[in-house]
Amino acid sequence: MTFKITQAKPAMKQLSEAPTIDPSAVVVDCEFGVWTEIGPSTSIRESVMGDYSYVVNDSEIIYSDIGKFVNIAAHTRINPGQHPMDRASMHHFQYRSSAYQLGDDDPAFFDWRREKRVKLDHDVWIGHGAIVQGGVTIGIGSVVGSGAVVTKDVPPYTIVTGIPATPLRPRFDAEIVDALLRICWWDWDHATLADRLDDFRRLPVRDFCLKYDLR
């Protein structure tokens, strides 16, 4: 006996204003906006996530400020751990000393880590397997390509790729970028988004800007 399966997939998830957090996710000391989502086997600590943003599976985020409508793909690292390369040793025993029964942990080291927060601005897309190093800001509407390692700030509406990440091209010309930054559609409320959904789907970006850039 054989079975022909043309399509098999889980039922579509239904999000809500309350954060949707997978049971396998780890969340510590975070703040979330509405319509946010944390995917399976993802860890997020001491971070803020704005409205409508999400991260899918197997990712790690710490000490980060995430704007609205941010798209974070699987297997990403936002603000990965650093080691003290200027010391005689880089090993954990110096700052996670209690785990090795050597003494108290080193709070100054962790304070140093917390100072190097990452900022992902609104409508950013972090591609599969990308890494964003501590202290970096990713500008509004930018794209980080899959597998990229971002070590420097990224201007708004810029696509970066590679190791280390470098600009590939702008998403739009300067006129459109300026218009989108004036429109600030990411600040529209839920009812307005619903009312204008068809324009997001069907209008070319230049026509979208002509309609909503009320200078």
PDB file of N, CA and C in Angstrom, residues 176 179-180 183 199-200 202-214:
ATOM      1  N   ILE A 176      13.309  57.855  -2.684  1.00  0.00           N
ATOM      2  CA  ILE A 176      12.362  56.932  -2.059  1.00  0.00           C
ATOM      3  C   ILE A 176      12.708  56.720  -0.592  1.00  0.00           C
ATOM      4  N   ALA A 179      11.493  59.594   1.398  1.00  0.00           N
ATOM      5  CA  ALA A 179      10.033  59.578   1.512  1.00  0.00           C
ATOM      6  C   ALA A 179       9.567  58.552   2.543  1.00  0.00           C
ATOM      7  N   LEU A 180      10.142  57.355   2.505  1.00  0.00           N
ATOM      8  CA  LEU A 180       9.762  56.326   3.476  1.00  0.00           C
ATOM      9  C   LEU A 180      10.083  56.757   4.903  1.00  0.00           C
ATOM     10  N   ILE A 183       7.344  59.089   5.868  1.00  0.00           N
ATOM     11  CA  ILE A 183       6.047  58.428   6.043  1.00  0.00           C
ATOM     12  C   ILE A 183       5.960  57.716   7.396  1.00  0.00           C
ATOM     13  N   ASP A 199      -2.526  48.415  -0.359  1.00  0.00           N
ATOM     14  CA  ASP A 199      -1.509  49.298  -0.939  1.00  0.00           C
ATOM     15  C   ASP A 199      -0.104  48.746  -0.710  1.00  0.00           C
ATOM     16  N   PHE A 200       0.148  48.165   0.465  1.00  0.00           N
ATOM     17  CA  PHE A 200       1.441  47.515   0.701  1.00  0.00           C
ATOM     18  C   PHE A 200       1.665  46.399  -0.315  1.00  0.00           C
ATOM     19  N   ARG A 202       0.190  45.853  -3.393  1.00  0.00           N
ATOM     20  CA  ARG A 202       0.027  46.055  -4.833  1.00  0.00           C
ATOM     21  C   ARG A 202       0.696  47.309  -5.396  1.00  0.00           C
ATOM     22  N   LEU A 203       0.886  48.317  -4.580  1.00  0.00           N
ATOM     23  CA  LEU A 203       1.472  49.544  -5.117  1.00  0.00           C
ATOM     24  C   LEU A 203       2.984  49.415  -5.252  1.00  0.00           C
ATOM     25  N   PRO A 204       3.570  49.761  -6.398  1.00  0.00           N
ATOM     26  CA  PRO A 204       5.025  49.914  -6.459  1.00  0.00           C
ATOM     27  C   PRO A 204       5.468  50.928  -5.411  1.00  0.00           C
ATOM     28  N   VAL A 205       6.675  50.750  -4.893  1.00  0.00           N
ATOM     29  CA  VAL A 205       7.102  51.575  -3.765  1.00  0.00           C
ATOM     30  C   VAL A 205       7.055  53.065  -4.098  1.00  0.00           C
ATOM     31  N   ARG A 206       7.355  53.435  -5.335  1.00  0.00           N
ATOM     32  CA  ARG A 206       7.313  54.856  -5.689  1.00  0.00           C
ATOM     33  C   ARG A 206       5.879  55.392  -5.620  1.00  0.00           C
ATOM     34  N   ASP A 207       4.927  54.591  -6.083  1.00  0.00           N
ATOM     35  CA  ASP A 207       3.527  55.007  -6.008  1.00  0.00           C
ATOM     36  C   ASP A 207       3.047  55.053  -4.558  1.00  0.00           C
ATOM     37  N   PHE A 208       3.518  54.110  -3.754  1.00  0.00           N
ATOM     38  CA  PHE A 208       3.188  54.117  -2.324  1.00  0.00           C
ATOM     39  C   PHE A 208       3.649  55.425  -1.685  1.00  0.00           C
ATOM     40  N   CYS A 209       4.865  55.831  -2.012  1.00  0.00           N
ATOM     41  CA  CYS A 209       5.404  57.076  -1.449  1.00  0.00           C
ATOM     42  C   CYS A 209       4.631  58.295  -1.943  1.00  0.00           C
ATOM     43  N   LEU A 210       4.272  58.304  -3.218  1.00  0.00           N
ATOM     44  CA  LEU A 210       3.500  59.430  -3.747  1.00  0.00           C
ATOM     45  C   LEU A 210       2.156  59.563  -3.037  1.00  0.00           C
ATOM     46  N   LYS A 211       1.574  58.431  -2.651  1.00  0.00           N
ATOM     47  CA  LYS A 211       0.265  58.450  -2.001  1.00  0.00           C
ATOM     48  C   LYS A 211       0.339  58.898  -0.547  1.00  0.00           C
ATOM     49  N   TYR A 212       1.407  58.485   0.168  1.00  0.00           N
ATOM     50  CA  TYR A 212       1.419  58.685   1.619  1.00  0.00           C
ATOM     51  C   TYR A 212       2.455  59.690   2.116  1.00  0.00           C
ATOM     52  N   ASP A 213       3.312  60.170   1.254  1.00  0.00           N
ATOM     53  CA  ASP A 213       4.299  61.171   1.684  1.00  0.00           C
ATOM     54  C   ASP A 213       3.662  62.555   1.599  1.00  0.00           C
ATOM     55  N   LEU A 214       3.005  62.950   2.671  1.00  0.00           N
ATOM     56  CA  LEU A 214       2.241  64.200   2.684  1.00  0.00           C
ATOM     57  C   LEU A 214       3.112  65.335   3.197  1.00  0.00           C
TER      58      LEU A 214
END
